C-alpha angles and dihedrals in degrees: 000000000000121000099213091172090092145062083238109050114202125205137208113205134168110240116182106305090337141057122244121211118210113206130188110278097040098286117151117191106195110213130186120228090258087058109042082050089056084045097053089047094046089045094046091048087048096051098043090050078042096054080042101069092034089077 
């Protein structure tokens, strides 16, 4: 998954048992799969509190 939106794209990858963010700079955040779990709920509760307020 790539974000293109941004002058930074950042990309989700599996990578072995675990997922590795790739941030702008060349920053890389490895992940296993308990805590990229924890991350998409945390994210989906923030966008959609997000979306919330937008409106």
């Amino acid at each position: 998954m790539t974000d293109t939106t941004g002058d930074h794209p950042v990309t989700a990858r599996a990578n072995g048992p675990g997922v590795v963010l790739d941030l702008p700079d060349g920053l890389g955040v490895a992940l296993d799969i308990v805590q990229a779990k924890a991350l998409l709920d945390q994210l989906q509760a923030a966008i959609e509190e997000a979306e919330r307020l937008e409106d």
